[in-house]
Tab-separated table of C-alpha atoms in Angstrom:
chain	number	residue	atom	x	y	z
P	1	UNK	CA	89.368	-3.847	-73.597
P	2	UNK	CA	88.098	0.361	-72.656
P	3	UNK	CA	84.466	0.038	-72.142
P	4	UNK	CA	83.577	-3.828	-72.508
P	5	UNK	CA	82.011	-3.823	-68.938
P	6	UNK	CA	85.704	-4.890	-67.987
P	7	UNK	CA	85.041	-2.301	-64.960
P	8	UNK	CA	81.959	-4.656	-63.730
P	9	UNK	CA	83.913	-7.535	-64.479
P	10	UNK	CA	86.764	-6.249	-61.999
P	11	UNK	CA	84.532	-6.361	-59.530
P	12	UNK	CA	83.173	-10.083	-59.074
P	13	UNK	CA	86.650	-10.934	-60.199
P	14	UNK	CA	88.161	-9.393	-56.755
P	15	UNK	CA	85.329	-10.861	-54.763
P	16	UNK	CA	86.577	-13.885	-55.399
P	17	UNK	CA	90.461	-13.488	-54.590
P	18	UNK	CA	90.924	-11.049	-51.968
P	19	UNK	CA	94.310	-10.275	-51.264
P	20	UNK	CA	95.704	-12.087	-54.211
P	21	UNK	CA	93.757	-9.505	-56.698
P	22	UNK	CA	96.095	-7.293	-57.944
P	23	UNK	CA	94.978	-4.497	-61.339
P	24	UNK	CA	97.205	-3.006	-63.956
P	25	UNK	CA	95.880	-0.101	-65.407
P	26	UNK	CA	99.522	2.240	-65.429
P	27	UNK	CA	100.737	1.037	-69.471
P	28	UNK	CA	97.615	3.220	-70.955
P	29	UNK	CA	97.657	1.460	-74.421
P	30	UNK	CA	95.772	4.328	-75.827
P	31	UNK	CA	98.515	7.175	-74.839
P	32	UNK	CA	101.483	5.687	-76.873
P	33	UNK	CA	102.216	5.602	-80.449
P	34	UNK	CA	102.393	2.222	-81.516
P	35	UNK	CA	106.320	1.695	-81.023
P	36	UNK	CA	106.278	2.651	-77.393
P	37	UNK	CA	103.140	1.322	-77.017
P	38	UNK	CA	104.922	-1.894	-78.181
P	39	UNK	CA	108.714	-1.891	-77.184
P	40	UNK	CA	107.223	-1.391	-73.082
P	41	UNK	CA	104.783	-4.618	-73.565
P	42	UNK	CA	108.154	-6.759	-75.167
P	43	UNK	CA	109.998	-5.513	-71.690
P	44	UNK	CA	107.404	-6.694	-69.648
P	45	UNK	CA	107.002	-9.858	-71.926
P	46	UNK	CA	110.053	-10.499	-71.529
P	47	UNK	CA	110.667	-9.812	-67.363
P	48	UNK	CA	107.539	-12.042	-67.102
P	49	UNK	CA	109.122	-15.306	-69.318
P	50	UNK	CA	111.860	-14.853	-66.441
P	51	UNK	CA	109.576	-14.867	-63.667
P	52	UNK	CA	111.182	-12.123	-62.814
P	53	UNK	CA	107.533	-9.329	-62.848
P	54	UNK	CA	104.648	-11.543	-61.180
P	55	UNK	CA	104.012	-11.746	-57.579
P	56	UNK	CA	104.128	-15.260	-56.158
P	57	UNK	CA	101.153	-13.971	-54.286
P	58	UNK	CA	99.181	-13.233	-57.410
P	59	UNK	CA	96.637	-14.873	-58.467
P	60	UNK	CA	94.482	-12.693	-60.425
P	61	UNK	CA	95.644	-9.588	-62.370
P	62	UNK	CA	92.436	-7.012	-63.945
P	63	UNK	CA	93.130	-4.127	-65.878
P	64	UNK	CA	93.969	-2.329	-69.796
P	65	UNK	CA	97.166	-3.614	-71.363
P	66	UNK	CA	98.621	-5.507	-74.352
P	67	UNK	CA	98.102	-9.151	-73.558
P	68	UNK	CA	101.836	-10.216	-74.930
P	69	UNK	CA	102.748	-9.205	-71.674
P	70	UNK	CA	101.340	-11.621	-69.990
P	71	UNK	CA	101.405	-14.040	-72.349
P	72	UNK	CA	104.889	-16.066	-72.306
P	73	UNK	CA	104.107	-16.064	-67.700
P	74	UNK	CA	106.557	-19.169	-65.834
P	75	UNK	CA	102.679	-19.854	-64.313
P	76	UNK	CA	99.738	-21.585	-65.650
P	77	UNK	CA	97.450	-18.992	-66.407
P	78	UNK	CA	93.649	-18.313	-68.054
P	79	UNK	CA	93.190	-14.835	-70.281
P	80	UNK	CA	90.179	-13.316	-70.197
P	81	UNK	CA	89.035	-10.166	-72.412
P	82	UNK	CA	85.362	-8.879	-73.043
P	83	UNK	CA	83.568	-7.406	-76.721
P	84	UNK	CA	81.362	-5.374	-76.965
P	85	UNK	CA	80.372	-4.383	-80.578
P	86	UNK	CA	82.796	-2.336	-82.605
P	87	UNK	CA	80.356	1.100	-82.737
P	88	UNK	CA	79.079	1.012	-79.480
P	89	UNK	CA	82.677	0.640	-77.651
P	90	UNK	CA	83.684	3.774	-79.975
P	91	UNK	CA	80.951	6.046	-78.942
P	92	UNK	CA	81.045	4.900	-75.246
P	93	UNK	CA	84.059	5.829	-74.991
P	94	UNK	CA	84.069	9.066	-76.237
P	95	UNK	CA	80.958	9.865	-74.075
P	96	UNK	CA	82.908	8.081	-70.953
P	97	UNK	CA	85.960	10.847	-71.810
P	98	UNK	CA	83.731	14.182	-72.261
P	99	UNK	CA	81.323	13.408	-68.399
P	100	UNK	CA	83.828	12.184	-66.832
P	101	UNK	CA	86.427	15.085	-67.754
P	102	UNK	CA	88.835	15.586	-64.540
P	103	UNK	CA	91.965	18.776	-66.408
P	104	UNK	CA	94.016	18.047	-63.361
P	105	UNK	CA	94.399	13.635	-63.584
P	106	UNK	CA	93.854	13.404	-67.584
P	107	UNK	CA	96.251	12.173	-69.736
P	108	UNK	CA	97.103	14.222	-72.871
P	109	UNK	CA	95.091	11.465	-75.452
P	110	UNK	CA	91.864	12.438	-72.800
P	111	UNK	CA	92.707	16.016	-72.446
P	112	UNK	CA	92.661	16.657	-76.329
P	113	UNK	CA	89.502	15.427	-77.212
P	114	UNK	CA	87.472	17.613	-74.357
P	115	UNK	CA	89.468	20.095	-74.545
P	116	UNK	CA	89.750	20.588	-78.697
P	117	UNK	CA	85.588	20.085	-78.195
P	118	UNK	CA	86.575	17.014	-80.586
P	119	UNK	CA	82.524	15.966	-82.190
P	120	UNK	CA	82.220	12.240	-81.664
P	121	UNK	CA	82.887	11.356	-86.330
P	122	UNK	CA	86.501	13.250	-84.619
P	123	UNK	CA	86.735	10.571	-82.129
P	124	UNK	CA	85.946	7.597	-84.718
P	125	UNK	CA	87.972	8.878	-87.075
P	126	UNK	CA	91.733	9.547	-84.673
P	127	UNK	CA	93.736	6.935	-85.684
P	128	UNK	CA	94.772	6.744	-81.937
P	129	UNK	CA	91.076	5.487	-81.592
P	130	UNK	CA	90.665	3.316	-84.690
P	131	UNK	CA	90.461	-0.708	-84.445
P	132	UNK	CA	91.419	-0.395	-80.690
P	133	UNK	CA	90.901	-4.403	-80.341
P	134	UNK	CA	93.622	-4.710	-83.043
P	135	UNK	CA	95.666	-2.274	-81.233
P	136	UNK	CA	95.139	-4.150	-77.556
P	137	UNK	CA	95.895	-7.598	-79.402
P	138	UNK	CA	99.090	-7.083	-81.080
P	139	UNK	CA	101.057	-10.103	-81.355
P	140	UNK	CA	98.848	-12.087	-79.035
P	141	UNK	CA	96.256	-14.674	-81.268
P	142	UNK	CA	93.243	-14.873	-80.089
P	143	UNK	CA	93.355	-18.802	-79.776
P	144	UNK	CA	95.157	-17.855	-76.668
P	145	UNK	CA	92.193	-16.329	-74.810
P	146	UNK	CA	90.435	-19.473	-72.529
P	147	UNK	CA	87.361	-16.722	-72.326
P	148	UNK	CA	86.360	-14.164	-74.827
P	149	UNK	CA	82.415	-12.752	-72.875
P	150	UNK	CA	80.310	-10.218	-74.845
P	151	UNK	CA	79.290	-7.703	-73.239
P	152	UNK	CA	76.147	-7.157	-74.259
P	153	UNK	CA	75.259	-10.437	-72.907
P	154	UNK	CA	76.665	-10.000	-70.021
P	155	UNK	CA	75.266	-11.794	-67.111
P	156	UNK	CA	74.679	-14.623	-69.146
P	157	UNK	CA	78.306	-13.724	-70.119
P	158	UNK	CA	79.586	-14.330	-66.814
P	159	UNK	CA	77.772	-17.298	-65.258
P	160	UNK	CA	78.806	-19.044	-69.039
P	161	UNK	CA	82.152	-18.525	-67.605
P	162	UNK	CA	81.795	-19.667	-63.900
P	163	UNK	CA	79.828	-22.230	-65.289
P	164	UNK	CA	82.397	-23.370	-68.190
P	165	UNK	CA	85.147	-21.508	-67.443
P	166	UNK	CA	86.639	-20.795	-63.837
P	167	UNK	CA	83.907	-21.403	-61.509
P	168	UNK	CA	84.074	-18.479	-58.465
P	169	UNK	CA	83.642	-20.064	-54.532
P	170	UNK	CA	81.860	-16.882	-54.382
P	171	UNK	CA	78.598	-16.730	-56.690
P	172	UNK	CA	77.804	-15.033	-59.318
P	173	UNK	CA	76.397	-11.342	-58.336
P	174	UNK	CA	76.933	-9.622	-61.651
P	175	UNK	CA	77.723	-6.103	-60.745
P	176	UNK	CA	77.405	-3.499	-63.288
P	177	UNK	CA	79.965	-0.233	-62.429
P	178	UNK	CA	81.163	2.937	-64.546
P	179	UNK	CA	77.475	2.730	-66.361
P	180	UNK	CA	76.061	5.646	-68.709
P	181	UNK	CA	72.611	6.764	-66.263
P	182	UNK	CA	71.732	8.406	-69.255
P	183	UNK	CA	72.909	5.943	-71.900
P	184	UNK	CA	70.437	5.412	-74.970
P	185	UNK	CA	69.942	1.153	-75.683
P	186	UNK	CA	71.980	2.300	-78.658
P	187	UNK	CA	74.162	5.002	-79.212
P	188	UNK	CA	74.016	4.820	-82.987
P	189	UNK	CA	71.125	5.182	-84.094
P	190	UNK	CA	71.832	6.173	-87.554
P	191	UNK	CA	72.465	3.363	-90.251
P	192	UNK	CA	74.488	5.566	-92.662
P	193	UNK	CA	76.787	6.649	-89.774
P	194	UNK	CA	76.986	2.881	-88.170
P	195	UNK	CA	78.261	1.637	-91.497
P	196	UNK	CA	80.723	4.191	-91.677
P	197	UNK	CA	81.868	3.416	-88.528
P	198	UNK	CA	82.355	-0.216	-88.874
P	199	UNK	CA	84.374	0.865	-93.335
P	200	UNK	CA	87.017	2.139	-90.842
P	201	UNK	CA	87.412	0.285	-87.676
P	202	UNK	CA	86.334	-2.783	-89.880
P	203	UNK	CA	89.031	-5.452	-88.491
P	204	UNK	CA	87.402	-4.996	-84.800
P	205	UNK	CA	83.901	-5.414	-86.555
P	206	UNK	CA	85.345	-8.840	-87.375
P	207	UNK	CA	86.848	-9.840	-84.763
P	208	UNK	CA	83.739	-9.204	-82.497
P	209	UNK	CA	81.506	-10.796	-84.991
P	210	UNK	CA	83.510	-14.185	-85.008
P	211	UNK	CA	83.303	-13.476	-80.315
P	212	UNK	CA	79.174	-13.459	-81.096
P	213	UNK	CA	79.415	-16.218	-83.041
P	214	UNK	CA	81.836	-18.567	-80.905
P	215	UNK	CA	79.404	-17.440	-78.459
P	216	UNK	CA	76.685	-19.149	-80.159
P	217	UNK	CA	77.875	-21.958	-80.950
P	218	UNK	CA	79.945	-22.701	-76.981
P	219	UNK	CA	75.351	-21.971	-75.848
P	220	UNK	CA	74.390	-24.628	-78.237
P	221	UNK	CA	77.194	-27.175	-77.113
P	222	UNK	CA	75.964	-26.439	-73.737
P	223	UNK	CA	72.566	-27.337	-74.580
P	224	UNK	CA	73.190	-30.723	-75.934
P	225	UNK	CA	75.208	-31.529	-72.991
P	226	UNK	CA	72.415	-30.515	-70.851
P	227	UNK	CA	70.282	-31.958	-73.056
């Protein structure tokens, strides 16, 4: 998921897997309408189901893509994702696109947002960006994930991942990358605006809240286990 500490997590995975680490940022899910986005993912899913797509030397795939693409892969696999408060994620995404814009390399939607000088309101109202988690998770139930991390607690969550899901032999090193150097503690401080965004992105808010409850339950079980 974009702007959910994925780049930071990717660095930890790259340090762990070395040459077995592969990045998959080629799909650009936000740049395509639903039929094209889903169709492309299902073509890849079919190829993975019959063992044609993923190289045997690959031990970790990280990036931005619809996870249904790898749902039927013919080898044991752990699926991991990170979520962030959808309101804050939207604001972070908006400001990141504005400060990172390069007219020579920007994709169409990114260029449209910057060149037409969209307001944040235009950004969170745009159909292409509505309920992004739901767009990415088409055809992939959250129960298939071995771990859903909460970005606001990145350091603690990375330790939880390493302790309970998949040990990192090189140890846990929570390095932050791609952060906004001038980021406030909370982007959206207007409570009325926050409520409006939460209503518009209700699916993502519900998904995030369930993931937060699951995290707290996992931490409580961990405390009981360790006494």
